[in-house]
Short mmCIF file of C-alpha atoms in Angstrom, two decimals:
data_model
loop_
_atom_site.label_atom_id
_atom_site.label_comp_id
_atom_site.label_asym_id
_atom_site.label_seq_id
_atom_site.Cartn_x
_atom_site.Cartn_y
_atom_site.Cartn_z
CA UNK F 1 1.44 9.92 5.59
CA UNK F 2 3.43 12.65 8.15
CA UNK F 3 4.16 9.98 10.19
CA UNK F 4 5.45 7.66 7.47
CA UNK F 5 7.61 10.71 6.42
CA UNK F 6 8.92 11.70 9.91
CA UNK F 7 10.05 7.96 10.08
CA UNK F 8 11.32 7.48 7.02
CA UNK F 9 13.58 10.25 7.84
CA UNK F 10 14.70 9.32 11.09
CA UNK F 11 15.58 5.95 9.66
CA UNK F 12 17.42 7.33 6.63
CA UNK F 13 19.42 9.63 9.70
CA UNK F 14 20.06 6.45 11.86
CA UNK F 15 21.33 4.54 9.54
CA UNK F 16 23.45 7.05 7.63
CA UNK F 17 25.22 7.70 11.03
CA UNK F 18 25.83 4.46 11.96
CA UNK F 19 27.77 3.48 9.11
CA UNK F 20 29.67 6.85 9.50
CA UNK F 21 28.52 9.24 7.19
CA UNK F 22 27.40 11.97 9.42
CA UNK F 23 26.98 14.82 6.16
CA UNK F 24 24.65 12.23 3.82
CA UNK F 25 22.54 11.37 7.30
CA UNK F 26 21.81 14.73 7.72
CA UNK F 27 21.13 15.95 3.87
CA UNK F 28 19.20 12.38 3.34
CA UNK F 29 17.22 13.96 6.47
CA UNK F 30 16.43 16.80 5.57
CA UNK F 31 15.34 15.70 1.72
CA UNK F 32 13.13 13.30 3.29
CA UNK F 33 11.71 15.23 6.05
CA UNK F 34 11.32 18.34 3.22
CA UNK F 35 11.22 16.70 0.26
CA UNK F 36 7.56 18.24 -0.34
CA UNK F 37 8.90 21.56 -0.21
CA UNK F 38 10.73 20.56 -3.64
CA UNK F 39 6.93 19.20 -4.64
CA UNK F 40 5.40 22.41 -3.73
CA UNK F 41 8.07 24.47 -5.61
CA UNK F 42 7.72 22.59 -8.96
CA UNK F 43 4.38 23.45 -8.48
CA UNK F 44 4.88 27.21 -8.58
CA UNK F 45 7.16 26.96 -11.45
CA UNK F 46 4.51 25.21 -13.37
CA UNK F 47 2.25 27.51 -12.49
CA UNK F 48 4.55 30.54 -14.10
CA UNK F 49 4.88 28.03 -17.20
CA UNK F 50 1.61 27.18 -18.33
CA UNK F 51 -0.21 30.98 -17.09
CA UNK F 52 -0.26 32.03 -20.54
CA UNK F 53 -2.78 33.85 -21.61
CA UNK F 54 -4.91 33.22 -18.97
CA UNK F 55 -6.56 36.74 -17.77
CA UNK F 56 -5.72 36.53 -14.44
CA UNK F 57 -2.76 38.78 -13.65
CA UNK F 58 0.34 36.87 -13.28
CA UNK F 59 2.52 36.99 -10.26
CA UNK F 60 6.08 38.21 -10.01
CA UNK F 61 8.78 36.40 -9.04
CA UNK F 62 9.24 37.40 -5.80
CA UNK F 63 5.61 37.19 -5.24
CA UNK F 64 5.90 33.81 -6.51
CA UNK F 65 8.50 32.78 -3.77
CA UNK F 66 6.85 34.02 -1.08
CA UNK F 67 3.63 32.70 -1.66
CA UNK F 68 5.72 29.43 -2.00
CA UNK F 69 7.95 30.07 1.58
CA UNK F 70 3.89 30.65 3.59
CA UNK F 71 2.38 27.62 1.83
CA UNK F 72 5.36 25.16 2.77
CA UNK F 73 4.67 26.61 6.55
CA UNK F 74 1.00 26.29 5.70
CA UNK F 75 1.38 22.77 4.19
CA UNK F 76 3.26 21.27 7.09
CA UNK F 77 0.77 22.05 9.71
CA UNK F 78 -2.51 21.29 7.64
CA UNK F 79 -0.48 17.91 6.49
CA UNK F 80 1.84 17.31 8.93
CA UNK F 81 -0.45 17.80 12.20
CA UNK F 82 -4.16 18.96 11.42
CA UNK F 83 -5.18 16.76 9.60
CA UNK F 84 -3.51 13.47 10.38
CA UNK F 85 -3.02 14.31 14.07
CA UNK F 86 -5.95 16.94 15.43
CA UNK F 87 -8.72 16.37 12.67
CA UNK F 88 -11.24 15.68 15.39
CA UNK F 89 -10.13 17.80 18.82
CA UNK F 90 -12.38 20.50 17.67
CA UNK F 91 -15.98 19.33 17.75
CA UNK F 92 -18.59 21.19 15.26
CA UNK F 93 -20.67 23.96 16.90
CA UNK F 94 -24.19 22.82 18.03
CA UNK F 95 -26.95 24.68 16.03
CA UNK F 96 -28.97 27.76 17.85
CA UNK F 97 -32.48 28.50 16.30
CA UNK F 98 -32.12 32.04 14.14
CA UNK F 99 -28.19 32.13 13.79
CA UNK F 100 -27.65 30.74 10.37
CA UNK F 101 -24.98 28.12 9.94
CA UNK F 102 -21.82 27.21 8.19
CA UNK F 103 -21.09 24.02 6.43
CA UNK F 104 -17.55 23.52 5.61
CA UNK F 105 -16.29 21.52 2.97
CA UNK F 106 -12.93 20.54 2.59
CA UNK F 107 -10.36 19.71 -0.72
CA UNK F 108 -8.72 16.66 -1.89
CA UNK F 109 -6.31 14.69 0.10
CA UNK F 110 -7.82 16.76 2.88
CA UNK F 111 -10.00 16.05 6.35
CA UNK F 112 -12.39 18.69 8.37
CA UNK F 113 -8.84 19.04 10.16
CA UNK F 114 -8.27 21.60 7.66
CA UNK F 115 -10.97 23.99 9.46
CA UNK F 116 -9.39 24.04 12.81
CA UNK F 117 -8.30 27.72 12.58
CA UNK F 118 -11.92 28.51 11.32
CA UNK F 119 -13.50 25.61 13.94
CA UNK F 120 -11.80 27.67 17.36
CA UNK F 121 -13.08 30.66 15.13
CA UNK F 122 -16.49 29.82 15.50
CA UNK F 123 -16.45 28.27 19.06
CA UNK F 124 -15.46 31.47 20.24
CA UNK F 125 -18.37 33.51 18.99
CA UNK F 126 -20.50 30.34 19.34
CA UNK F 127 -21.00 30.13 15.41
CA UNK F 128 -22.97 27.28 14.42
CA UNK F 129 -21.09 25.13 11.97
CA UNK F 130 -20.62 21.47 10.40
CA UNK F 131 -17.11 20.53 8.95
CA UNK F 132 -17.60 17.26 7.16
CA UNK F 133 -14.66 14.58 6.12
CA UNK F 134 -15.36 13.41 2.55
CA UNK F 135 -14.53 9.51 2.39
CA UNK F 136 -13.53 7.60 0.96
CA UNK F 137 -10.62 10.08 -0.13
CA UNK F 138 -10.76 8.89 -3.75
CA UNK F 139 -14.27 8.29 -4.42
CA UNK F 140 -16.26 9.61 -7.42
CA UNK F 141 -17.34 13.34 -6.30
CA UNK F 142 -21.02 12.28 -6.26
CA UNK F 143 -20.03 10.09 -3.73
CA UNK F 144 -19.77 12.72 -1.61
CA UNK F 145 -23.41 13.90 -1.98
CA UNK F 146 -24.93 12.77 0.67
CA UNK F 147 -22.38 13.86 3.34
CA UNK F 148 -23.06 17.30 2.45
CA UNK F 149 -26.97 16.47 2.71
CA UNK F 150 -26.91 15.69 5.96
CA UNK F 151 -24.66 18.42 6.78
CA UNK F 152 -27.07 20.73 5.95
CA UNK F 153 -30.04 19.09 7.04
CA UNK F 154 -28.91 19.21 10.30
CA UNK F 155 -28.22 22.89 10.69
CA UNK F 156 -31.56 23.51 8.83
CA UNK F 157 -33.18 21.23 11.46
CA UNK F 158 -31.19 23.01 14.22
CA UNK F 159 -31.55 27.04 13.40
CA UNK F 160 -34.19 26.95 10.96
CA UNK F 161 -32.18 28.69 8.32
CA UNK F 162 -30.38 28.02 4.82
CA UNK F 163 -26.91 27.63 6.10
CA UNK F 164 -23.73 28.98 4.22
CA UNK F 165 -21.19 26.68 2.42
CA UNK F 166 -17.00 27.52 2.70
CA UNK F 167 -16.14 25.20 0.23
CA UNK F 168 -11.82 24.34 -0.01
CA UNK F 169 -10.82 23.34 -3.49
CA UNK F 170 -12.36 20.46 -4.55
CA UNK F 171 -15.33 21.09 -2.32
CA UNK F 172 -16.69 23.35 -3.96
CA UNK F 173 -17.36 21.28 -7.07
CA UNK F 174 -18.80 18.50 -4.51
CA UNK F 175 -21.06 21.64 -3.34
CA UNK F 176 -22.11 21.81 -6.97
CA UNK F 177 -22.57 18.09 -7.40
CA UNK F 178 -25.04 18.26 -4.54
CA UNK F 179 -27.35 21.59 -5.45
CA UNK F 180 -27.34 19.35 -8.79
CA UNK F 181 -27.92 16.21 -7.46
CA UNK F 182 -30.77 16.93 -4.45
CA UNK F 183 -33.84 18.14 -5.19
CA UNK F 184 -34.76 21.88 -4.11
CA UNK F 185 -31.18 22.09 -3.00
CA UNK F 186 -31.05 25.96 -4.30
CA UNK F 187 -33.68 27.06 -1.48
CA UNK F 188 -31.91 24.53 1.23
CA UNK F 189 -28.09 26.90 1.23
CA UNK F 190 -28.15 30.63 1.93
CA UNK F 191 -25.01 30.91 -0.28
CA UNK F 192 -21.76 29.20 -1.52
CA UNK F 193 -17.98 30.71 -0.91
CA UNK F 194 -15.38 28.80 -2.63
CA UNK F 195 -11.71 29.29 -2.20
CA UNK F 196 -9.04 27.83 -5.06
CA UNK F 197 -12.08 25.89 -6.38
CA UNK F 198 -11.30 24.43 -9.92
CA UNK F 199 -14.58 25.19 -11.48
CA UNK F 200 -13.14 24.87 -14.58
CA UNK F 201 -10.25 21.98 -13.98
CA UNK F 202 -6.73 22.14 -13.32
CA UNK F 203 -4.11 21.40 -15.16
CA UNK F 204 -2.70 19.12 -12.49
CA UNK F 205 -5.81 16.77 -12.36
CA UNK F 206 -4.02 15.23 -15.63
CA UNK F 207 -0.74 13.75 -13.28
CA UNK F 208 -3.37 11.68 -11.11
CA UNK F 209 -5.37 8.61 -12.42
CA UNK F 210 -7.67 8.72 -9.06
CA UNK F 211 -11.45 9.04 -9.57
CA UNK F 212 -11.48 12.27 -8.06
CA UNK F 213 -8.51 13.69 -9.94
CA UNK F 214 -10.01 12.83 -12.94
CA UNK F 215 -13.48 14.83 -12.28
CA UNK F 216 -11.24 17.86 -12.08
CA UNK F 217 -9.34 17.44 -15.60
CA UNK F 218 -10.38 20.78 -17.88
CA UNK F 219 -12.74 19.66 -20.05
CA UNK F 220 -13.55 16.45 -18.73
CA UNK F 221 -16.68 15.13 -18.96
CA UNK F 222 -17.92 15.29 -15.39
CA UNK F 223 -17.54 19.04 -15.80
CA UNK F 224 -19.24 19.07 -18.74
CA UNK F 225 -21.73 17.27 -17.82
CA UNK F 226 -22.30 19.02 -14.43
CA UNK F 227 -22.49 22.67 -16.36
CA UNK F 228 -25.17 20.81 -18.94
CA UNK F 229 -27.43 20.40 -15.98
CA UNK F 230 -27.04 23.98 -13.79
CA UNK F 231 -29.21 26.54 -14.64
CA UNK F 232 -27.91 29.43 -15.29
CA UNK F 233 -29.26 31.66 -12.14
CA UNK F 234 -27.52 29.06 -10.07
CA UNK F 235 -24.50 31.10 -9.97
CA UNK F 236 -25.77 33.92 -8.65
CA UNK F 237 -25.52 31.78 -5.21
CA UNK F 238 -21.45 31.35 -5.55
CA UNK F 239 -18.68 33.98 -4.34
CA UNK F 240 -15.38 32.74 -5.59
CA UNK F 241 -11.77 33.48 -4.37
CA UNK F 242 -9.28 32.74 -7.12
CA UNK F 243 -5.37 34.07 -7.17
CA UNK F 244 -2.15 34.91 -9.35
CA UNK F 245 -0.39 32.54 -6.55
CA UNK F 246 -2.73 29.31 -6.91
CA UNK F 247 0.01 26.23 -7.23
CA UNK F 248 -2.86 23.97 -7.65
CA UNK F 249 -5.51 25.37 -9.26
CA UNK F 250 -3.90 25.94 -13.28
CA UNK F 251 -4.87 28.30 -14.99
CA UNK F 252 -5.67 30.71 -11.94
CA UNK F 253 -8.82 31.71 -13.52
CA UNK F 254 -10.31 28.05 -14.06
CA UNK F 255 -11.00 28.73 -10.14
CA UNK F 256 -13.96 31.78 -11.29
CA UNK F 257 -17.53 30.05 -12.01
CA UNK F 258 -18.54 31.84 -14.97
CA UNK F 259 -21.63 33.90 -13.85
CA UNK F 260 -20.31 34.15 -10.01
CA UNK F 261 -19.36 36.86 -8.30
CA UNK F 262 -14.98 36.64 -7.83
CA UNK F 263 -12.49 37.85 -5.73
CA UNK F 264 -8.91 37.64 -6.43
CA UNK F 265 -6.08 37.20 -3.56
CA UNK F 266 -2.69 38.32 -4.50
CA UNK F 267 0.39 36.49 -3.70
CA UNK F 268 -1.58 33.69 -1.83
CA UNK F 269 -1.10 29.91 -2.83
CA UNK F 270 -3.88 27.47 -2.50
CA UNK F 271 -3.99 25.99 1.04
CA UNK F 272 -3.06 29.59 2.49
CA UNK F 273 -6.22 30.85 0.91
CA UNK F 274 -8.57 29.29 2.93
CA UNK F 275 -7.67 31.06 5.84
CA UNK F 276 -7.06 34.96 4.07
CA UNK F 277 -8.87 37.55 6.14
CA UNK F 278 -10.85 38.56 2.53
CA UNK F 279 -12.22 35.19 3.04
CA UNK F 280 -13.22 35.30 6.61
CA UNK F 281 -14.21 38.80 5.95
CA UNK F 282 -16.82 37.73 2.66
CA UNK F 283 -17.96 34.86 5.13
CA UNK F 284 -19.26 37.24 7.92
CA UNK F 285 -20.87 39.28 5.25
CA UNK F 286 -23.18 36.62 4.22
CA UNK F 287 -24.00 35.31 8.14
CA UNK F 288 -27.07 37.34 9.81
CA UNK F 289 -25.45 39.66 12.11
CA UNK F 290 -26.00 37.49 15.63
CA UNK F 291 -24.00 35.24 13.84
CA UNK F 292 -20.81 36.97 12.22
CA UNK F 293 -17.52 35.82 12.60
CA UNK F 294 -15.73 39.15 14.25
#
């Protein structure tokens, strides 16, 4: 897809110039090559819109634009080079026996190129960790069971420990989908940090007809039906990050499993919060100390 934009643009530019219009080449450019800045701002102001009553506290304006000016920068290197360009130069960290692992699990329309940031993280300090790719990109989230299975089979195998789940968005409801789905999946993960997770749906999931999308519609019945059949202790297990500044996940709050321990990041938007410091912070304070993230 950033390719297809880059060369849509530089098509638009070419042939704009050549038939001597040198102004609309350049503007036609620059909408093309930007256009999801405009994307990511009607995002924001929906998210001012349909706040409400939600208990969250709502952002300011100017909070507001600058969590919108950080996620375009954020946005265009997750989706303009991460993930279409670098999703596998960073390999996962082999397993050491008694340093208790990560699994991370990324959103929609992501990869495990997402992670990078958190991948060199981990290299460095020799962190054992597994960041899966979810495919196909549009399947039913049950589909996506059995990838995070053998995620964490392997770093059980590998360090003989529970490992820890950093769950992005929509993976943390595929996180959910599997401790619901597997049996004795509770005693098999040490404990689950979500980030912009829509627990409780998102408003958004209503402009998409994809199978995914649709699991993440408030109310819907695959969240129903996945609350029917979590016990209630299960949430005990889940830390999750929610904020004011959340373009994607709306109402802010639908992003708080009721039960779960929260913690709210101010003037953040939703792909910046997966790499906040609170976040990397909570992580290390769930990893055994030989195996913090520092």
């Amino acid at each position: 897809m950033a390719a297809s934009i880059v060369l849509a643009s530089l098509a638009w530019l070419a042939g704009a110039w050549a038939l001597g219009h040198p102004w609309l080449a350049v503007a036609g450019f620059l909408f093309v090559l930007l256009g999801y800045t405009l994307v990511l701002g009607t995002e924001f102001v929906l998210l001012a819109f349909l706040h409400r009553d939600d208990p969250t506290p709502r952002a300011g304006p100017w909070q507001l634009i600058r969590a919108w000016f950080c996620e375009c920068i954020v946005a265009a290197r997750v989706f303009g080079w991460r993930q279409p360009f670098r999703s596998r130069a960073l390999p996962d960290v082999p397993g050491r026996p008694g340093v208790r692992g990560i699994v991370f699990v990324h959103g929609y329309l992501c990869n495990r190129g997402l992670w990078n940031p958190w991948l060199k993280r981990c290299m460095a300090v020799q962190q054992p960790c597994i960041a899966v790719s979810l495919e196909p990109v549009f399947s039913e989230l049950d589909a996506y069971v059995q990838t995070v299975d053998r995620a964490v089979t392997q770093l059980e195998r590998e360090t003989g420990s529970a490992p820890l789940l950093v769950c992005h968005s929509m993976g943390g409801l595929v996180a959910r989908a599997w401790l619901s789905s597997v049996a004795g999946a509770d005693a098999r993960v040490h404990h689950v940090v979500t980030i912009g997770t829509p627990h409780q749906g998102t408003w958004l999931a209503r402009l998409s007809r994809t199978a995914n999308a649709r699991h993440m519609r408030p109310s819907g019945d695959w969240l129903r039906q996945l609350a029917h059949r979590e016990p209630a202790s299960r949430a005990a297990k889940f830390t999750c990050f929610y904020g004011h500044a959340d373009n994607i996940v709306i109402p802010p709050a639908a992003a708080i499993l009721p039960g779960a321990a929260s913690r709210h990041l101010s003037h953040t938007a939703h792909m910046a919060m997966a790499f906040h410091p609170d976040v990397i912070s909570e992580v290390s304070r769930w990893l055994d100390a030989d195996g913090a993230l520092s």
